[in-house]
XYZ file of C-alpha atoms in Angstrom:
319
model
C 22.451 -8.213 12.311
C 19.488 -9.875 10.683
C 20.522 -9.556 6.212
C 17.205 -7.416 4.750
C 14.419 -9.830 3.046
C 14.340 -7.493 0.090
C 16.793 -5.358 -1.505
C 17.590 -2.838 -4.591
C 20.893 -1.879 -5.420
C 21.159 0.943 -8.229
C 18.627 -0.758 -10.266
C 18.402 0.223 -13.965
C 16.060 -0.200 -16.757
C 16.183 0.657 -19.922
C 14.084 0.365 -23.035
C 15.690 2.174 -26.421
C 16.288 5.497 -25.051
C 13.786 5.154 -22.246
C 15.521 4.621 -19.271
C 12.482 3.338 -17.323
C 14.148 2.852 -14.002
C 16.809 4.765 -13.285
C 19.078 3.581 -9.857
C 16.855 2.962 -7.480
C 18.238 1.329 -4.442
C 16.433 0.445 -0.843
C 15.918 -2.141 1.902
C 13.283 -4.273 2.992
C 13.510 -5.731 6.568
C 12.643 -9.454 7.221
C 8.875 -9.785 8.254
C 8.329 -5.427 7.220
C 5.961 -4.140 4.249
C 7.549 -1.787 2.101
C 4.670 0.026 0.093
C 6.382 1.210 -3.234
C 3.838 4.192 -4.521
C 3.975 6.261 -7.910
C 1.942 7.533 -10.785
C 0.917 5.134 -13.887
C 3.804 4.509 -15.298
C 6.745 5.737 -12.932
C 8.181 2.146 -13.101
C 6.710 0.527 -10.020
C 6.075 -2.907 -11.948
C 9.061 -2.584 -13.878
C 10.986 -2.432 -11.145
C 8.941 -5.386 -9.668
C 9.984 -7.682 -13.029
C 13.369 -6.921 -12.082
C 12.996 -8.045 -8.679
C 10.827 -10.841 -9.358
C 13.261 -12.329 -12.722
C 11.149 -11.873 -14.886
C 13.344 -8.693 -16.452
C 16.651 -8.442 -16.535
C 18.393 -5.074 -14.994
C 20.225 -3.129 -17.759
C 22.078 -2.378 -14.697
C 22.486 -2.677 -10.973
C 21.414 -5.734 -8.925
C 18.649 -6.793 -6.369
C 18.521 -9.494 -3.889
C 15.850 -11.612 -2.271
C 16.244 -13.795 0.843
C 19.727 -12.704 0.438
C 19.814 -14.381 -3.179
C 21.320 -11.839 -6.480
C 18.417 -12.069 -8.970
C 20.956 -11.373 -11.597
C 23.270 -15.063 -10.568
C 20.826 -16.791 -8.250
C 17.492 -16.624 -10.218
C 15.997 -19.740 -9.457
C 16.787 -20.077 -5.775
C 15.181 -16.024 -6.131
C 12.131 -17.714 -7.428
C 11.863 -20.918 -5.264
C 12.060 -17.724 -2.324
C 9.671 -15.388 -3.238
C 5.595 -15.518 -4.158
C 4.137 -12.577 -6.814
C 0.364 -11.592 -7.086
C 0.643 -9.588 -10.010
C -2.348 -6.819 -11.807
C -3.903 -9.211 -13.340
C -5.277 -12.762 -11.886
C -3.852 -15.788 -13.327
C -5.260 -18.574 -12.052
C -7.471 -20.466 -14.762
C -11.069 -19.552 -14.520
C -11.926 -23.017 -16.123
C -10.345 -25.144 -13.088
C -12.032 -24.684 -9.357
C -10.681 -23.018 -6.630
C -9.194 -26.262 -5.420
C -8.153 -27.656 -8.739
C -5.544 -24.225 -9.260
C -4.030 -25.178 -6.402
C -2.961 -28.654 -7.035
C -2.285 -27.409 -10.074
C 0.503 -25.153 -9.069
C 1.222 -27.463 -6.041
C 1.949 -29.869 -8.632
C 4.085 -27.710 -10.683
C 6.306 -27.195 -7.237
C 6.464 -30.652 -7.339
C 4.102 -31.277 -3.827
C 3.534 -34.669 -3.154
C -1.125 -35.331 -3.735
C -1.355 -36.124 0.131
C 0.419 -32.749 0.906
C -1.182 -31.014 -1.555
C -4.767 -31.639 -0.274
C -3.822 -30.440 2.860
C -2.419 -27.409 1.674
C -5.376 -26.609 -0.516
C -8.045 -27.204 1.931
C -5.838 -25.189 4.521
C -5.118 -22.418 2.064
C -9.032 -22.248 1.169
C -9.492 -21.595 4.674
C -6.807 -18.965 5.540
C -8.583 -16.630 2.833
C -12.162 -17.556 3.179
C -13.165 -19.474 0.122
C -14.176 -23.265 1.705
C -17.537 -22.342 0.197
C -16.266 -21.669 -3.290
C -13.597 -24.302 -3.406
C -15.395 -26.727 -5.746
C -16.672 -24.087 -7.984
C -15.500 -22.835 -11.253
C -12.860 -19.599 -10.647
C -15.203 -17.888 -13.919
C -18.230 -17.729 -10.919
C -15.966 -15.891 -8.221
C -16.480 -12.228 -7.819
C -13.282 -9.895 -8.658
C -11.918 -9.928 -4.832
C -12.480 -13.616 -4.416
C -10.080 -14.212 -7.572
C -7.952 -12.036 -5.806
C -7.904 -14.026 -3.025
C -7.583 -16.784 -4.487
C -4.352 -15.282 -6.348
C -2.502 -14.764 -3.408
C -3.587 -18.339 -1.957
C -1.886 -19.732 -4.996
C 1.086 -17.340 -4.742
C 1.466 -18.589 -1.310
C 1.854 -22.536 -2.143
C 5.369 -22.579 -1.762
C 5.024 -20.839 1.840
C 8.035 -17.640 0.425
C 9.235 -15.977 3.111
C 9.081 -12.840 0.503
C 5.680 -11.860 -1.304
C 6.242 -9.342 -4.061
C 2.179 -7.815 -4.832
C 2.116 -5.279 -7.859
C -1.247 -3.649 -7.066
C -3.454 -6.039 -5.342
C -6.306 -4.814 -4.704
C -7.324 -2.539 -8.212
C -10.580 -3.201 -9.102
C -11.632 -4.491 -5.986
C -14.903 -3.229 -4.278
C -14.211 -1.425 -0.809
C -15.568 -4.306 1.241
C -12.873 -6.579 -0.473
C -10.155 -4.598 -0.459
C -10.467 -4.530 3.444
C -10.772 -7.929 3.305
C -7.596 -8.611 1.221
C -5.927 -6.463 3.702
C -6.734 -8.174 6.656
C -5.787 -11.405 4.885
C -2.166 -9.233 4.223
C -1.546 -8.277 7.961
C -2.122 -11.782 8.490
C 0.512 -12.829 6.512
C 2.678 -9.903 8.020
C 2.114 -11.097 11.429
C 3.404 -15.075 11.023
C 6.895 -13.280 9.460
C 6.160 -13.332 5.950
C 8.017 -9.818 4.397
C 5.706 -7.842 1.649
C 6.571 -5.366 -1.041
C 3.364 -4.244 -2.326
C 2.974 -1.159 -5.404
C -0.347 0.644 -5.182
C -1.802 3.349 -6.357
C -4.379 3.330 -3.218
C -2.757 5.956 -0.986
C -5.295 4.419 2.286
C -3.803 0.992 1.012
C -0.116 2.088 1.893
C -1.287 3.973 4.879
C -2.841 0.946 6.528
C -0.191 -1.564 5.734
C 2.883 -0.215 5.021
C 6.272 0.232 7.595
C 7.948 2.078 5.151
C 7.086 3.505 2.137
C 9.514 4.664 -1.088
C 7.728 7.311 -3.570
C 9.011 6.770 -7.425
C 8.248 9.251 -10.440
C 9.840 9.188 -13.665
C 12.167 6.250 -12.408
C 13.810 7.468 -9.756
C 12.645 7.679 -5.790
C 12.223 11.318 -4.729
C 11.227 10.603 -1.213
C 10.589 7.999 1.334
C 10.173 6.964 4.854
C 7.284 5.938 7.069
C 3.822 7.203 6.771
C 3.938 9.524 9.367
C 7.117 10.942 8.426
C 5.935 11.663 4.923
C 3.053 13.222 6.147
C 5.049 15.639 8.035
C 6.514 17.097 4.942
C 3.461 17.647 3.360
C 3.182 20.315 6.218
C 1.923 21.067 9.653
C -1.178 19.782 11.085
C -4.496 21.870 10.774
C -6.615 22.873 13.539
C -10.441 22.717 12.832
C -12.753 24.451 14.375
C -16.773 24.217 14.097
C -18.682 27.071 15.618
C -22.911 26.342 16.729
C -24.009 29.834 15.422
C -22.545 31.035 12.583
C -22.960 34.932 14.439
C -20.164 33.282 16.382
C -17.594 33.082 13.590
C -16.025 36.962 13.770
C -14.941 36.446 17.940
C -13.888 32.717 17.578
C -11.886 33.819 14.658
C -10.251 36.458 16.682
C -9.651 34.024 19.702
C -7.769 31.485 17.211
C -5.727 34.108 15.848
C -3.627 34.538 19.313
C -2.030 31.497 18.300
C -0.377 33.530 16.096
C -1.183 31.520 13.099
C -3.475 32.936 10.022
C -7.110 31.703 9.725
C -9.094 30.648 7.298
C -12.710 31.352 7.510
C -15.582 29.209 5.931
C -18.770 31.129 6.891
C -20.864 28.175 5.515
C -20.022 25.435 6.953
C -19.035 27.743 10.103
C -16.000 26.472 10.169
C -12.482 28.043 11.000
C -8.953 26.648 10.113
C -5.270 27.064 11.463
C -1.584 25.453 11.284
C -1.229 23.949 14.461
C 1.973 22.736 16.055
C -0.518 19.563 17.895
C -2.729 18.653 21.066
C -1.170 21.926 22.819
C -2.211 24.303 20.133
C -6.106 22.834 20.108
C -6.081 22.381 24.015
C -5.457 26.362 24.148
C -7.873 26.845 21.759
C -10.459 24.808 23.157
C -9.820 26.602 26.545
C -10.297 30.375 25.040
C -13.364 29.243 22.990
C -14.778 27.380 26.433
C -14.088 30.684 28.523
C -15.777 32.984 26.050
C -18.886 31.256 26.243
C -18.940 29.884 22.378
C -20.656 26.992 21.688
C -19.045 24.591 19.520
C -19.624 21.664 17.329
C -16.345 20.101 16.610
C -12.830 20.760 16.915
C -10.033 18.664 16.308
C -6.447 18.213 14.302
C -6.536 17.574 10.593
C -3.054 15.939 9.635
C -1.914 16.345 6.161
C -2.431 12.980 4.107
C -1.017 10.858 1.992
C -2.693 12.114 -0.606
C -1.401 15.900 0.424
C 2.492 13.688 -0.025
C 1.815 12.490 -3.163
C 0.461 15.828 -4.691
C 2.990 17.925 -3.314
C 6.075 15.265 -4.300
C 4.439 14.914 -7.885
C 2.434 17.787 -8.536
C -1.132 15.955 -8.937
C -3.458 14.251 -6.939
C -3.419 10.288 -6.748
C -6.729 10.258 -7.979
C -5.274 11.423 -11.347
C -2.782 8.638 -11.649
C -5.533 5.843 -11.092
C -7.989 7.532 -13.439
C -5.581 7.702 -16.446
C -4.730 3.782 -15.778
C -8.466 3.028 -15.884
């Protein structure tokens, strides 16, 4: 059995009386993405600094590329890349220049190191931008350039405490493409978001923390799954329509919800069977119909029903 790139064993943190994280264990398999979500300030990043060495666990252990963060901290470090919240390459230096800067720090040879950088430039799209001050990039071309730095050392284990906030739409798909890249040639991520559509498209597995502690995980799918059944959805042409196609969904057994205007009538359905029938009876009766289809509960429907509010909520009280 391949050992897990990532692990948490009954980590604890505490500050004073806070106990920030309180013994959170999981696993993270080599070459996976493990998307850790939570509200501002369920201790996502704190339990990131533990991971990462930069904190030290009032308790419990972790390990990374099978190394204890607690007794093997610097072979930890030489193992692992972080992109943290905020950018930290120097917006004085170029593109190019914060690499051999950091290169240098690792203690790459010049010849290496210019290979590296102009390869790295490449790999996340910034060839054009290389020579030019970092204080001219936009917000997801620092980014990028972040995670090209983070990346110098080639880890086989990238730790990313919310990537992509701030980012425009456009980058953030970018960054993720960039991510899956990553995934692909075996590198293992741990990512913390906030971005519910960010942990949907990248993430194997996903663990849920609140209030230090994880009250749920599993894949994306499975998650979704407690949120509830899948809806069917049902657009009618003609309004006039609604009363009969309401009373042909109901034989599903299942109540429906009526929205006269948008014509539109919904119903827990079990899957494809359930809106198959439906389709049939609506087909034989001679309705006409606009749309119908399956609306699965989201992540979004997970994360309010696991911690009582939208994730909308969580990202507007960090702004």
């Amino acid at each position: 059995m391949t050992p897990p790139a990532i692990e948490a064993i009954e980590l604890v943190k505490e500050f004073g009386d806070n106990r920030a994280v309180d013994g959170v264990s999981f696993t993270v398999p080599q070459g996976a993405v493990l998307g850790l979500l939570g509200p501002n300030g369920a201790g996502k990043t704190t339990t990131v600094r533990m991971m990462t060495t930069l904190s030290e666990p009032t308790s419990g252990t972790a390990r990374v590329a099978g190394y204890d963060v607690r007794t093997q901290p610097d072979m930890v470090r030489r193992n692992m890349g972080l992109t943290g919240q905020a950018a930290t390459v120097d917006e004085l230096l170029t593109g190019r220049e914060n690499i051999r800067m950091i290169g240098g720090l690792y203690g790459i040879g010049r010849k290496d190191l210019k290979s590296l950088g102009d390869r790295l430039l490449e790999q996340f799209d910034l060839v054009a931008a290389g020579d030019r001050p970092v204080r001219s990039y936009s917000g997801g071309m620092r980014r990028r350039l972040d995670l090209a730095v983070s990346l110098i050392a080639a880890p086989p284990v990238l730790f990313l405490d919310e990537p992509t906030t701030g980012l425009d739409p456009r980058s953030r798909s970018d960054l993720w493409e960039v991510l899956r890249e990553l995934v692909a040639g075996g590198t293992t991520l741990l990512l913390t978001t906030q971005y519910l559509e960010e942990a949907d498209q990248l993430a194997d597995e996903i663990v849920v923390i609140d209030h230090g502690r994880i009250i749920a995980e599993g894949t994306p799918l499975q998650l979704k799954e407690q949120a509830g059944n899948a809806s069917l959805v049902v657009t009618v042409s003609h309004a006039a329509d609604l009363p009969t196609a309401r009373d042909l969904v109901a034989r599903s057994g299942t109540e429906v919800h009526v929205d006269v205007g948008a014509r539109q009538l919904t119903a827990a359905a079990d899957g494809i069977d359930d809106l198959t029938r439906v389709a049939n009876w609506l087909r034989d009766s001679g309705i006409k119909i606009d749309d119908i289809g399956l609306s699965r509960p989201s992540l979004d429907d997970v994360f309010l029903s696991l911690t009582g509010h939208r994730a909308e909520t969580a990202e507007e009280a960090q702004a």
